């Protein structure tokens, strides 16, 4: 189906593909992964013939149709159903020809082809796709112009799925879907009868919908069977094996070099020494790929601590102005240790609920009671647009630290993930993931008691999502999470709230149950109902587990601080020992410095061993408690 042969492509002096080669067979569902900026979207453009490679070729089998979502559906007066039906260009052309054709043979050919492509069931298929992506039966008859850009992106996605191309190209399709739409898409892609190539950082989609993973790393492509977790496990095993081989090679080099150094001056051993020199020269270096870990997120601890509850809703009606309430009679509470994922289709009131909890929306009736000193950090993807494009991350941090010194502001900016090379880059030139990181850092700047995250993973790659999971696990305040990323919700949430039909309450099942509920609804299984409100959830237990890990986290931090201090001391001693003529002009000082260096090395070894022991203990404890280790 798709062949990539010795592909080379450069942009602005940077090589994205360096003689990369891969092949995708008919029927494969391929997840395409790689760090942000590696070139994944560029490859889709090359496949679509929108860019030309500098070398090599990318070919699709002749006659195969390619489908992709180029942009959102236009804001036209056409109905959603009409827009989706028009996406099947062949069907539209055949129907138009059937209206004007007079040749009986040609009419027969047209009708036969219409039957072959199941044109008679087109509206039913289009309706099923639109429904799966969150459009009600009434919505499907409404004009496209009545919907926002995010919803029109769903319409465009529905169109390309309806057209059923031989090669389906999707670039981060879940970014504009809710959890319900993402679950439906997973199931649809898994059953898709043709070939699909999907750029995604959504582990749920990559694990449950794909048959293969195509990885772009250091300009090279590799493709392996299985989902993302299988791919990650094999990568870790390969890296561990390379490390072992590298260690063995280094040991062998030291042995050979020691022989050469010892016997190179002895005539009787000169030939053996020379042979070992040749052996050393022939040894090819075993390259161990550097582990790419995202810069960590750090959410400051809440100050001061608060007694529960920090927020309480009592028989609250939530809505806007004089319009009918979006949510009625809401009675809930949020405690300082809560980790809550909020479920429910888009448009049901999830954002309305968190706006009320954060104090951004007053209740129409009832009460929303917040602790008087409560600090709330609210992150929403829509707020990314509020960042000042002509200012830098440093400028944004400076605005929050008007009295800080230059060094203090630079240090804080670096803690948010913007070192010297990015701190002074204008926001308008940052990637989507970098902007999201900046907004997260600014939102949590003051040590909030409650962190509200509304779709925080859009534009974050897999490594950054892992870093976000670790940060949430370590965060000492409460978290409310709205996300289409089931992996993030499963890793972080202790409790689930379900928002649907104007009501909100605890959901007693887990995300697996909820996924089955969504799929049952898409199949029209009316017997499946949401699980009833749960009794008290085990949030206290989860909080106690996080609290139990805190001493180990502190010991790791202490050990890391000790290691860095010893390394700095060693560097200073090495600089002093490197001074020319030290042992000639001041022998005693040279001896003392040498002894000090030996003591520092011994202390560093002990500190590193301590860090390893504490890290292992922490990881074991975290695994036992199903908490992502730091």
JSON list of N, CA and C in Angstrom, two decimals, residues 85-159:
[
{"chain": "A", "resi": 85, "resn": "UNK", "atom": "N", "xyz": [-22.19, 13.62, 3.23]},
{"chain": "A", "resi": 85, "resn": "UNK", "atom": "CA", "xyz": [-22.51, 12.84, 2.03]},
{"chain": "A", "resi": 85, "resn": "UNK", "atom": "C", "xyz": [-21.69, 13.29, 0.83]},
{"chain": "A", "resi": 86, "resn": "UNK", "atom": "N", "xyz": [-21.44, 14.60, 0.72]},
{"chain": "A", "resi": 86, "resn": "UNK", "atom": "CA", "xyz": [-20.67, 15.12, -0.42]},
{"chain": "A", "resi": 86, "resn": "UNK", "atom": "C", "xyz": [-19.20, 14.69, -0.37]},
{"chain": "A", "resi": 87, "resn": "UNK", "atom": "N", "xyz": [-18.74, 14.22, 0.81]},
{"chain": "A", "resi": 87, "resn": "UNK", "atom": "CA", "xyz": [-17.34, 13.81, 0.93]},
{"chain": "A", "resi": 87, "resn": "UNK", "atom": "C", "xyz": [-17.03, 12.58, 0.09]},
{"chain": "A", "resi": 88, "resn": "UNK", "atom": "N", "xyz": [-18.07, 11.78, -0.21]},
{"chain": "A", "resi": 88, "resn": "UNK", "atom": "CA", "xyz": [-17.86, 10.62, -1.11]},
{"chain": "A", "resi": 88, "resn": "UNK", "atom": "C", "xyz": [-18.03, 11.13, -2.54]},
{"chain": "A", "resi": 89, "resn": "UNK", "atom": "N", "xyz": [-16.92, 11.54, -3.12]},
{"chain": "A", "resi": 89, "resn": "UNK", "atom": "CA", "xyz": [-16.96, 12.19, -4.44]},
{"chain": "A", "resi": 89, "resn": "UNK", "atom": "C", "xyz": [-17.50, 11.25, -5.50]},
{"chain": "A", "resi": 90, "resn": "UNK", "atom": "N", "xyz": [-17.13, 9.98, -5.45]},
{"chain": "A", "resi": 90, "resn": "UNK", "atom": "CA", "xyz": [-17.60, 9.03, -6.46]},
{"chain": "A", "resi": 90, "resn": "UNK", "atom": "C", "xyz": [-19.11, 8.88, -6.40]},
{"chain": "A", "resi": 91, "resn": "UNK", "atom": "N", "xyz": [-19.65, 8.73, -5.22]},
{"chain": "A", "resi": 91, "resn": "UNK", "atom": "CA", "xyz": [-21.11, 8.59, -5.07]},
{"chain": "A", "resi": 91, "resn": "UNK", "atom": "C", "xyz": [-21.83, 9.81, -5.62]},
{"chain": "A", "resi": 92, "resn": "UNK", "atom": "N", "xyz": [-21.32, 11.01, -5.29]},
{"chain": "A", "resi": 92, "resn": "UNK", "atom": "CA", "xyz": [-21.95, 12.24, -5.78]},
{"chain": "A", "resi": 92, "resn": "UNK", "atom": "C", "xyz": [-21.92, 12.29, -7.30]},
{"chain": "A", "resi": 93, "resn": "UNK", "atom": "N", "xyz": [-20.79, 11.90, -7.89]},
{"chain": "A", "resi": 93, "resn": "UNK", "atom": "CA", "xyz": [-20.67, 11.94, -9.35]},
{"chain": "A", "resi": 93, "resn": "UNK", "atom": "C", "xyz": [-21.61, 10.94, -10.01]},
{"chain": "A", "resi": 94, "resn": "UNK", "atom": "N", "xyz": [-21.72, 9.75, -9.41]},
{"chain": "A", "resi": 94, "resn": "UNK", "atom": "CA", "xyz": [-22.61, 8.73, -9.98]},
{"chain": "A", "resi": 94, "resn": "UNK", "atom": "C", "xyz": [-24.06, 9.15, -9.89]},
{"chain": "A", "resi": 95, "resn": "UNK", "atom": "N", "xyz": [-24.46, 9.73, -8.76]},
{"chain": "A", "resi": 95, "resn": "UNK", "atom": "CA", "xyz": [-25.85, 10.18, -8.62]},
{"chain": "A", "resi": 95, "resn": "UNK", "atom": "C", "xyz": [-26.16, 11.29, -9.61]},
{"chain": "A", "resi": 96, "resn": "UNK", "atom": "N", "xyz": [-25.19, 12.21, -9.80]},
{"chain": "A", "resi": 96, "resn": "UNK", "atom": "CA", "xyz": [-25.40, 13.28, -10.77]},
{"chain": "A", "resi": 96, "resn": "UNK", "atom": "C", "xyz": [-25.52, 12.72, -12.19]},
{"chain": "A", "resi": 97, "resn": "UNK", "atom": "N", "xyz": [-24.67, 11.74, -12.52]},
{"chain": "A", "resi": 97, "resn": "UNK", "atom": "CA", "xyz": [-24.73, 11.13, -13.86]},
{"chain": "A", "resi": 97, "resn": "UNK", "atom": "C", "xyz": [-26.02, 10.37, -14.07]},
{"chain": "A", "resi": 98, "resn": "UNK", "atom": "N", "xyz": [-26.53, 9.74, -13.02]},
{"chain": "A", "resi": 98, "resn": "UNK", "atom": "CA", "xyz": [-27.76, 8.97, -13.14]},
{"chain": "A", "resi": 98, "resn": "UNK", "atom": "C", "xyz": [-28.95, 9.86, -13.48]},
{"chain": "A", "resi": 99, "resn": "UNK", "atom": "N", "xyz": [-28.87, 11.14, -13.09]},
{"chain": "A", "resi": 99, "resn": "UNK", "atom": "CA", "xyz": [-29.97, 12.07, -13.36]},
{"chain": "A", "resi": 99, "resn": "UNK", "atom": "C", "xyz": [-30.03, 12.49, -14.84]},
{"chain": "A", "resi": 100, "resn": "UNK", "atom": "N", "xyz": [-28.89, 12.43, -15.52]},
{"chain": "A", "resi": 100, "resn": "UNK", "atom": "CA", "xyz": [-28.85, 12.96, -16.90]},
{"chain": "A", "resi": 100, "resn": "UNK", "atom": "C", "xyz": [-28.54, 11.90, -17.96]},
{"chain": "A", "resi": 101, "resn": "UNK", "atom": "N", "xyz": [-28.04, 10.76, -17.53]},
{"chain": "A", "resi": 101, "resn": "UNK", "atom": "CA", "xyz": [-27.63, 9.74, -18.50]},
{"chain": "A", "resi": 101, "resn": "UNK", "atom": "C", "xyz": [-28.83, 9.15, -19.23]},
{"chain": "A", "resi": 102, "resn": "UNK", "atom": "N", "xyz": [-28.67, 8.92, -20.56]},
{"chain": "A", "resi": 102, "resn": "UNK", "atom": "CA", "xyz": [-29.76, 8.35, -21.38]},
{"chain": "A", "resi": 102, "resn": "UNK", "atom": "C", "xyz": [-29.39, 7.00, -21.98]},
{"chain": "A", "resi": 103, "resn": "UNK", "atom": "N", "xyz": [-28.08, 6.70, -22.00]},
{"chain": "A", "resi": 103, "resn": "UNK", "atom": "CA", "xyz": [-27.63, 5.42, -22.57]},
{"chain": "A", "resi": 103, "resn": "UNK", "atom": "C", "xyz": [-27.98, 4.29, -21.60]},
{"chain": "A", "resi": 104, "resn": "UNK", "atom": "N", "xyz": [-28.79, 3.30, -22.05]},
{"chain": "A", "resi": 104, "resn": "UNK", "atom": "CA", "xyz": [-29.21, 2.22, -21.14]},
{"chain": "A", "resi": 104, "resn": "UNK", "atom": "C", "xyz": [-28.03, 1.44, -20.56]},
{"chain": "A", "resi": 105, "resn": "UNK", "atom": "N", "xyz": [-27.00, 1.21, -21.37]},
{"chain": "A", "resi": 105, "resn": "UNK", "atom": "CA", "xyz": [-25.84, 0.46, -20.87]},
{"chain": "A", "resi": 105, "resn": "UNK", "atom": "C", "xyz": [-25.10, 1.25, -19.79]},
{"chain": "A", "resi": 106, "resn": "UNK", "atom": "N", "xyz": [-24.95, 2.55, -20.03]},
{"chain": "A", "resi": 106, "resn": "UNK", "atom": "CA", "xyz": [-24.26, 3.38, -19.04]},
{"chain": "A", "resi": 106, "resn": "UNK", "atom": "C", "xyz": [-25.08, 3.49, -17.76]},
{"chain": "A", "resi": 107, "resn": "UNK", "atom": "N", "xyz": [-26.41, 3.59, -17.91]},
{"chain": "A", "resi": 107, "resn": "UNK", "atom": "CA", "xyz": [-27.29, 3.64, -16.73]},
{"chain": "A", "resi": 107, "resn": "UNK", "atom": "C", "xyz": [-27.13, 2.37, -15.90]},
{"chain": "A", "resi": 108, "resn": "UNK", "atom": "N", "xyz": [-27.05, 1.24, -16.59]},
{"chain": "A", "resi": 108, "resn": "UNK", "atom": "CA", "xyz": [-26.88, -0.03, -15.89]},
{"chain": "A", "resi": 108, "resn": "UNK", "atom": "C", "xyz": [-25.55, -0.08, -15.15]},
{"chain": "A", "resi": 109, "resn": "UNK", "atom": "N", "xyz": [-24.50, 0.43, -15.81]},
{"chain": "A", "resi": 109, "resn": "UNK", "atom": "CA", "xyz": [-23.18, 0.47, -15.16]},
{"chain": "A", "resi": 109, "resn": "UNK", "atom": "C", "xyz": [-23.22, 1.34, -13.91]},
{"chain": "A", "resi": 110, "resn": "UNK", "atom": "N", "xyz": [-23.90, 2.49, -14.02]},
{"chain": "A", "resi": 110, "resn": "UNK", "atom": "CA", "xyz": [-23.98, 3.42, -12.88]},
{"chain": "A", "resi": 110, "resn": "UNK", "atom": "C", "xyz": [-24.72, 2.76, -11.72]},
{"chain": "A", "resi": 111, "resn": "UNK", "atom": "N", "xyz": [-25.84, 2.14, -12.02]},
{"chain": "A", "resi": 111, "resn": "UNK", "atom": "CA", "xyz": [-26.63, 1.52, -10.95]},
{"chain": "A", "resi": 111, "resn": "UNK", "atom": "C", "xyz": [-25.89, 0.36, -10.31]},
{"chain": "A", "resi": 112, "resn": "UNK", "atom": "N", "xyz": [-25.14, -0.39, -11.13]},
{"chain": "A", "resi": 112, "resn": "UNK", "atom": "CA", "xyz": [-24.34, -1.49, -10.58]},
{"chain": "A", "resi": 112, "resn": "UNK", "atom": "C", "xyz": [-23.27, -0.96, -9.64]},
{"chain": "A", "resi": 113, "resn": "UNK", "atom": "N", "xyz": [-22.61, 0.11, -10.06]},
{"chain": "A", "resi": 113, "resn": "UNK", "atom": "CA", "xyz": [-21.55, 0.69, -9.22]},
{"chain": "A", "resi": 113, "resn": "UNK", "atom": "C", "xyz": [-22.14, 1.28, -7.94]},
{"chain": "A", "resi": 114, "resn": "UNK", "atom": "N", "xyz": [-23.31, 1.93, -8.03]},
{"chain": "A", "resi": 114, "resn": "UNK", "atom": "CA", "xyz": [-23.97, 2.47, -6.84]},
{"chain": "A", "resi": 114, "resn": "UNK", "atom": "C", "xyz": [-24.31, 1.35, -5.86]},
{"chain": "A", "resi": 115, "resn": "UNK", "atom": "N", "xyz": [-24.71, 0.21, -6.41]},
{"chain": "A", "resi": 115, "resn": "UNK", "atom": "CA", "xyz": [-25.00, -0.94, -5.53]},
{"chain": "A", "resi": 115, "resn": "UNK", "atom": "C", "xyz": [-23.72, -1.46, -4.89]},
{"chain": "A", "resi": 116, "resn": "UNK", "atom": "N", "xyz": [-22.62, -1.49, -5.69]},
{"chain": "A", "resi": 116, "resn": "UNK", "atom": "CA", "xyz": [-21.35, -1.99, -5.17]},
{"chain": "A", "resi": 116, "resn": "UNK", "atom": "C", "xyz": [-20.86, -1.15, -3.99]},
{"chain": "A", "resi": 117, "resn": "UNK", "atom": "N", "xyz": [-21.03, 0.18, -4.07]},
{"chain": "A", "resi": 117, "resn": "UNK", "atom": "CA", "xyz": [-20.54, 1.04, -2.99]},
{"chain": "A", "resi": 117, "resn": "UNK", "atom": "C", "xyz": [-21.61, 1.29, -1.92]},
{"chain": "A", "resi": 118, "resn": "UNK", "atom": "N", "xyz": [-22.70, 0.52, -2.01]},
{"chain": "A", "resi": 118, "resn": "UNK", "atom": "CA", "xyz": [-23.77, 0.58, -1.01]},
{"chain": "A", "resi": 118, "resn": "UNK", "atom": "C", "xyz": [-24.31, 2.00, -0.86]},
{"chain": "A", "resi": 119, "resn": "UNK", "atom": "N", "xyz": [-24.58, 2.62, -1.99]},
{"chain": "A", "resi": 119, "resn": "UNK", "atom": "CA", "xyz": [-25.08, 3.99, -1.98]},
{"chain": "A", "resi": 119, "resn": "UNK", "atom": "C", "xyz": [-26.45, 4.08, -1.31]},
{"chain": "A", "resi": 120, "resn": "UNK", "atom": "N", "xyz": [-27.20, 2.99, -1.35]},
{"chain": "A", "resi": 120, "resn": "UNK", "atom": "CA", "xyz": [-28.55, 3.01, -0.76]},
{"chain": "A", "resi": 120, "resn": "UNK", "atom": "C", "xyz": [-28.52, 3.20, 0.75]},
{"chain": "A", "resi": 121, "resn": "UNK", "atom": "N", "xyz": [-27.40, 2.82, 1.39]},
{"chain": "A", "resi": 121, "resn": "UNK", "atom": "CA", "xyz": [-27.30, 2.93, 2.84]},
{"chain": "A", "resi": 121, "resn": "UNK", "atom": "C", "xyz": [-26.44, 4.12, 3.27]},
{"chain": "A", "resi": 122, "resn": "UNK", "atom": "N", "xyz": [-26.15, 5.01, 2.32]},
{"chain": "A", "resi": 122, "resn": "UNK", "atom": "CA", "xyz": [-25.21, 6.11, 2.59]},
{"chain": "A", "resi": 122, "resn": "UNK", "atom": "C", "xyz": [-25.69, 6.98, 3.75]},
{"chain": "A", "resi": 123, "resn": "UNK", "atom": "N", "xyz": [-26.94, 7.39, 3.75]},
{"chain": "A", "resi": 123, "resn": "UNK", "atom": "CA", "xyz": [-27.42, 8.28, 4.80]},
{"chain": "A", "resi": 123, "resn": "UNK", "atom": "C", "xyz": [-27.37, 7.61, 6.17]},
{"chain": "A", "resi": 124, "resn": "UNK", "atom": "N", "xyz": [-27.69, 6.34, 6.22]},
{"chain": "A", "resi": 124, "resn": "UNK", "atom": "CA", "xyz": [-27.64, 5.62, 7.50]},
{"chain": "A", "resi": 124, "resn": "UNK", "atom": "C", "xyz": [-26.20, 5.54, 8.00]},
{"chain": "A", "resi": 125, "resn": "UNK", "atom": "N", "xyz": [-25.24, 5.27, 7.09]},
{"chain": "A", "resi": 125, "resn": "UNK", "atom": "CA", "xyz": [-23.84, 5.20, 7.50]},
{"chain": "A", "resi": 125, "resn": "UNK", "atom": "C", "xyz": [-23.32, 6.56, 7.96]},
{"chain": "A", "resi": 126, "resn": "UNK", "atom": "N", "xyz": [-23.69, 7.61, 7.21]},
{"chain": "A", "resi": 126, "resn": "UNK", "atom": "CA", "xyz": [-23.27, 8.96, 7.59]},
{"chain": "A", "resi": 126, "resn": "UNK", "atom": "C", "xyz": [-23.86, 9.35, 8.95]},
{"chain": "A", "resi": 127, "resn": "UNK", "atom": "N", "xyz": [-25.11, 9.00, 9.17]},
{"chain": "A", "resi": 127, "resn": "UNK", "atom": "CA", "xyz": [-25.75, 9.32, 10.45]},
{"chain": "A", "resi": 127, "resn": "UNK", "atom": "C", "xyz": [-25.07, 8.61, 11.60]},
{"chain": "A", "resi": 128, "resn": "UNK", "atom": "N", "xyz": [-24.67, 7.35, 11.38]},
{"chain": "A", "resi": 128, "resn": "UNK", "atom": "CA", "xyz": [-24.00, 6.59, 12.44]},
{"chain": "A", "resi": 128, "resn": "UNK", "atom": "C", "xyz": [-22.66, 7.22, 12.80]},
{"chain": "A", "resi": 129, "resn": "UNK", "atom": "N", "xyz": [-21.92, 7.68, 11.78]},
{"chain": "A", "resi": 129, "resn": "UNK", "atom": "CA", "xyz": [-20.62, 8.31, 12.03]},
{"chain": "A", "resi": 129, "resn": "UNK", "atom": "C", "xyz": [-20.81, 9.63, 12.76]},
{"chain": "A", "resi": 130, "resn": "UNK", "atom": "N", "xyz": [-21.74, 10.46, 12.31]},
{"chain": "A", "resi": 130, "resn": "UNK", "atom": "CA", "xyz": [-21.99, 11.73, 12.98]},
{"chain": "A", "resi": 130, "resn": "UNK", "atom": "C", "xyz": [-22.43, 11.52, 14.42]},
{"chain": "A", "resi": 131, "resn": "UNK", "atom": "N", "xyz": [-23.27, 10.54, 14.63]},
{"chain": "A", "resi": 131, "resn": "UNK", "atom": "CA", "xyz": [-23.72, 10.24, 16.00]},
{"chain": "A", "resi": 131, "resn": "UNK", "atom": "C", "xyz": [-22.55, 9.80, 16.87]},
{"chain": "A", "resi": 132, "resn": "UNK", "atom": "N", "xyz": [-21.69, 8.96, 16.32]},
{"chain": "A", "resi": 132, "resn": "UNK", "atom": "CA", "xyz": [-20.53, 8.50, 17.08]},
{"chain": "A", "resi": 132, "resn": "UNK", "atom": "C", "xyz": [-19.61, 9.63, 17.47]},
{"chain": "A", "resi": 133, "resn": "UNK", "atom": "N", "xyz": [-19.56, 10.68, 16.64]},
{"chain": "A", "resi": 133, "resn": "UNK", "atom": "CA", "xyz": [-18.69, 11.82, 16.91]},
{"chain": "A", "resi": 133, "resn": "UNK", "atom": "C", "xyz": [-19.39, 12.91, 17.72]},
{"chain": "A", "resi": 134, "resn": "UNK", "atom": "N", "xyz": [-20.61, 12.60, 18.21]},
{"chain": "A", "resi": 134, "resn": "UNK", "atom": "CA", "xyz": [-21.25, 13.50, 19.17]},
{"chain": "A", "resi": 134, "resn": "UNK", "atom": "C", "xyz": [-22.37, 14.35, 18.65]},
{"chain": "A", "resi": 135, "resn": "UNK", "atom": "N", "xyz": [-22.83, 14.14, 17.41]},
{"chain": "A", "resi": 135, "resn": "UNK", "atom": "CA", "xyz": [-23.91, 14.95, 16.85]},
{"chain": "A", "resi": 135, "resn": "UNK", "atom": "C", "xyz": [-25.24, 14.21, 17.01]},
{"chain": "A", "resi": 136, "resn": "UNK", "atom": "N", "xyz": [-26.20, 14.89, 17.60]},
{"chain": "A", "resi": 136, "resn": "UNK", "atom": "CA", "xyz": [-27.53, 14.29, 17.77]},
{"chain": "A", "resi": 136, "resn": "UNK", "atom": "C", "xyz": [-28.24, 14.23, 16.42]},
{"chain": "A", "resi": 137, "resn": "UNK", "atom": "N", "xyz": [-29.38, 13.51, 16.40]},
{"chain": "A", "resi": 137, "resn": "UNK", "atom": "CA", "xyz": [-30.16, 13.41, 15.16]},
{"chain": "A", "resi": 137, "resn": "UNK", "atom": "C", "xyz": [-30.60, 14.79, 14.70]},
{"chain": "A", "resi": 138, "resn": "UNK", "atom": "N", "xyz": [-30.98, 15.65, 15.66]},
{"chain": "A", "resi": 138, "resn": "UNK", "atom": "CA", "xyz": [-31.40, 17.01, 15.29]},
{"chain": "A", "resi": 138, "resn": "UNK", "atom": "C", "xyz": [-30.23, 17.83, 14.76]},
{"chain": "A", "resi": 139, "resn": "UNK", "atom": "N", "xyz": [-29.04, 17.64, 15.36]},
{"chain": "A", "resi": 139, "resn": "UNK", "atom": "CA", "xyz": [-27.85, 18.38, 14.91]},
{"chain": "A", "resi": 139, "resn": "UNK", "atom": "C", "xyz": [-27.54, 18.10, 13.44]},
{"chain": "A", "resi": 140, "resn": "UNK", "atom": "N", "xyz": [-27.78, 16.88, 13.01]},
{"chain": "A", "resi": 140, "resn": "UNK", "atom": "CA", "xyz": [-27.37, 16.49, 11.66]},
{"chain": "A", "resi": 140, "resn": "UNK", "atom": "C", "xyz": [-28.12, 17.24, 10.57]},
{"chain": "A", "resi": 141, "resn": "UNK", "atom": "N", "xyz": [-29.26, 17.83, 10.93]},
{"chain": "A", "resi": 141, "resn": "UNK", "atom": "CA", "xyz": [-30.03, 18.61, 9.95]},
{"chain": "A", "resi": 141, "resn": "UNK", "atom": "C", "xyz": [-29.73, 20.10, 10.03]},
{"chain": "A", "resi": 142, "resn": "UNK", "atom": "N", "xyz": [-28.92, 20.50, 11.02]},
{"chain": "A", "resi": 142, "resn": "UNK", "atom": "CA", "xyz": [-28.60, 21.92, 11.18]},
{"chain": "A", "resi": 142, "resn": "UNK", "atom": "C", "xyz": [-27.49, 22.35, 10.22]},
{"chain": "A", "resi": 143, "resn": "UNK", "atom": "N", "xyz": [-27.44, 23.65, 9.96]},
{"chain": "A", "resi": 143, "resn": "UNK", "atom": "CA", "xyz": [-26.43, 24.19, 9.05]},
{"chain": "A", "resi": 143, "resn": "UNK", "atom": "C", "xyz": [-25.05, 24.13, 9.69]},
{"chain": "A", "resi": 144, "resn": "UNK", "atom": "N", "xyz": [-24.05, 23.87, 8.89]},
{"chain": "A", "resi": 144, "resn": "UNK", "atom": "CA", "xyz": [-22.68, 23.76, 9.38]},
{"chain": "A", "resi": 144, "resn": "UNK", "atom": "C", "xyz": [-22.23, 25.07, 10.04]},
{"chain": "A", "resi": 145, "resn": "UNK", "atom": "N", "xyz": [-22.73, 26.20, 9.55]},
{"chain": "A", "resi": 145, "resn": "UNK", "atom": "CA", "xyz": [-22.33, 27.50, 10.06]},
{"chain": "A", "resi": 145, "resn": "UNK", "atom": "C", "xyz": [-22.75, 27.71, 11.51]},
{"chain": "A", "resi": 146, "resn": "UNK", "atom": "N", "xyz": [-23.68, 26.92, 11.99]},
{"chain": "A", "resi": 146, "resn": "UNK", "atom": "CA", "xyz": [-24.17, 27.09, 13.36]},
{"chain": "A", "resi": 146, "resn": "UNK", "atom": "C", "xyz": [-23.20, 26.50, 14.39]},
{"chain": "A", "resi": 147, "resn": "UNK", "atom": "N", "xyz": [-22.18, 25.80, 13.93]},
{"chain": "A", "resi": 147, "resn": "UNK", "atom": "CA", "xyz": [-21.28, 25.11, 14.85]},
{"chain": "A", "resi": 147, "resn": "UNK", "atom": "C", "xyz": [-19.93, 25.82, 14.90]},
{"chain": "A", "resi": 148, "resn": "UNK", "atom": "N", "xyz": [-19.25, 25.68, 16.06]},
{"chain": "A", "resi": 148, "resn": "UNK", "atom": "CA", "xyz": [-17.92, 26.28, 16.24]},
{"chain": "A", "resi": 148, "resn": "UNK", "atom": "C", "xyz": [-16.88, 25.53, 15.43]},
{"chain": "A", "resi": 149, "resn": "UNK", "atom": "N", "xyz": [-15.66, 26.10, 15.41]},
{"chain": "A", "resi": 149, "resn": "UNK", "atom": "CA", "xyz": [-14.58, 25.48, 14.63]},
{"chain": "A", "resi": 149, "resn": "UNK", "atom": "C", "xyz": [-14.26, 24.07, 15.09]},
{"chain": "A", "resi": 150, "resn": "UNK", "atom": "N", "xyz": [-14.26, 23.82, 16.41]},
{"chain": "A", "resi": 150, "resn": "UNK", "atom": "CA", "xyz": [-13.98, 22.48, 16.92]},
{"chain": "A", "resi": 150, "resn": "UNK", "atom": "C", "xyz": [-14.99, 21.46, 16.45]},
{"chain": "A", "resi": 151, "resn": "UNK", "atom": "N", "xyz": [-16.26, 21.86, 16.45]},
{"chain": "A", "resi": 151, "resn": "UNK", "atom": "CA", "xyz": [-17.31, 20.93, 15.99]},
{"chain": "A", "resi": 151, "resn": "UNK", "atom": "C", "xyz": [-17.24, 20.75, 14.48]},
{"chain": "A", "resi": 152, "resn": "UNK", "atom": "N", "xyz": [-16.85, 21.79, 13.75]},
{"chain": "A", "resi": 152, "resn": "UNK", "atom": "CA", "xyz": [-16.72, 21.62, 12.29]},
{"chain": "A", "resi": 152, "resn": "UNK", "atom": "C", "xyz": [-15.53, 20.73, 11.93]},
{"chain": "A", "resi": 153, "resn": "UNK", "atom": "N", "xyz": [-14.52, 20.69, 12.82]},
{"chain": "A", "resi": 153, "resn": "UNK", "atom": "CA", "xyz": [-13.44, 19.72, 12.60]},
{"chain": "A", "resi": 153, "resn": "UNK", "atom": "C", "xyz": [-13.99, 18.30, 12.70]},
{"chain": "A", "resi": 154, "resn": "UNK", "atom": "N", "xyz": [-14.93, 18.08, 13.61]},
{"chain": "A", "resi": 154, "resn": "UNK", "atom": "CA", "xyz": [-15.56, 16.76, 13.71]},
{"chain": "A", "resi": 154, "resn": "UNK", "atom": "C", "xyz": [-16.34, 16.43, 12.44]},
{"chain": "A", "resi": 155, "resn": "UNK", "atom": "N", "xyz": [-17.01, 17.45, 11.88]},
{"chain": "A", "resi": 155, "resn": "UNK", "atom": "CA", "xyz": [-17.75, 17.23, 10.63]},
{"chain": "A", "resi": 155, "resn": "UNK", "atom": "C", "xyz": [-16.79, 16.82, 9.52]},
{"chain": "A", "resi": 156, "resn": "UNK", "atom": "N", "xyz": [-15.63, 17.49, 9.44]},
{"chain": "A", "resi": 156, "resn": "UNK", "atom": "CA", "xyz": [-14.63, 17.14, 8.42]},
{"chain": "A", "resi": 156, "resn": "UNK", "atom": "C", "xyz": [-14.13, 15.71, 8.64]},
{"chain": "A", "resi": 157, "resn": "UNK", "atom": "N", "xyz": [-13.91, 15.35, 9.91]},
{"chain": "A", "resi": 157, "resn": "UNK", "atom": "CA", "xyz": [-13.49, 13.98, 10.21]},
{"chain": "A", "resi": 157, "resn": "UNK", "atom": "C", "xyz": [-14.57, 12.99, 9.80]},
{"chain": "A", "resi": 158, "resn": "UNK", "atom": "N", "xyz": [-15.83, 13.32, 10.10]},
{"chain": "A", "resi": 158, "resn": "UNK", "atom": "CA", "xyz": [-16.93, 12.43, 9.70]},
{"chain": "A", "resi": 158, "resn": "UNK", "atom": "C", "xyz": [-16.95, 12.24, 8.20]},
{"chain": "A", "resi": 159, "resn": "UNK", "atom": "N", "xyz": [-16.66, 13.31, 7.45]},
{"chain": "A", "resi": 159, "resn": "UNK", "atom": "CA", "xyz": [-16.66, 13.21, 5.99]},
{"chain": "A", "resi": 159, "resn": "UNK", "atom": "C", "xyz": [-15.62, 12.26, 5.47]}
]
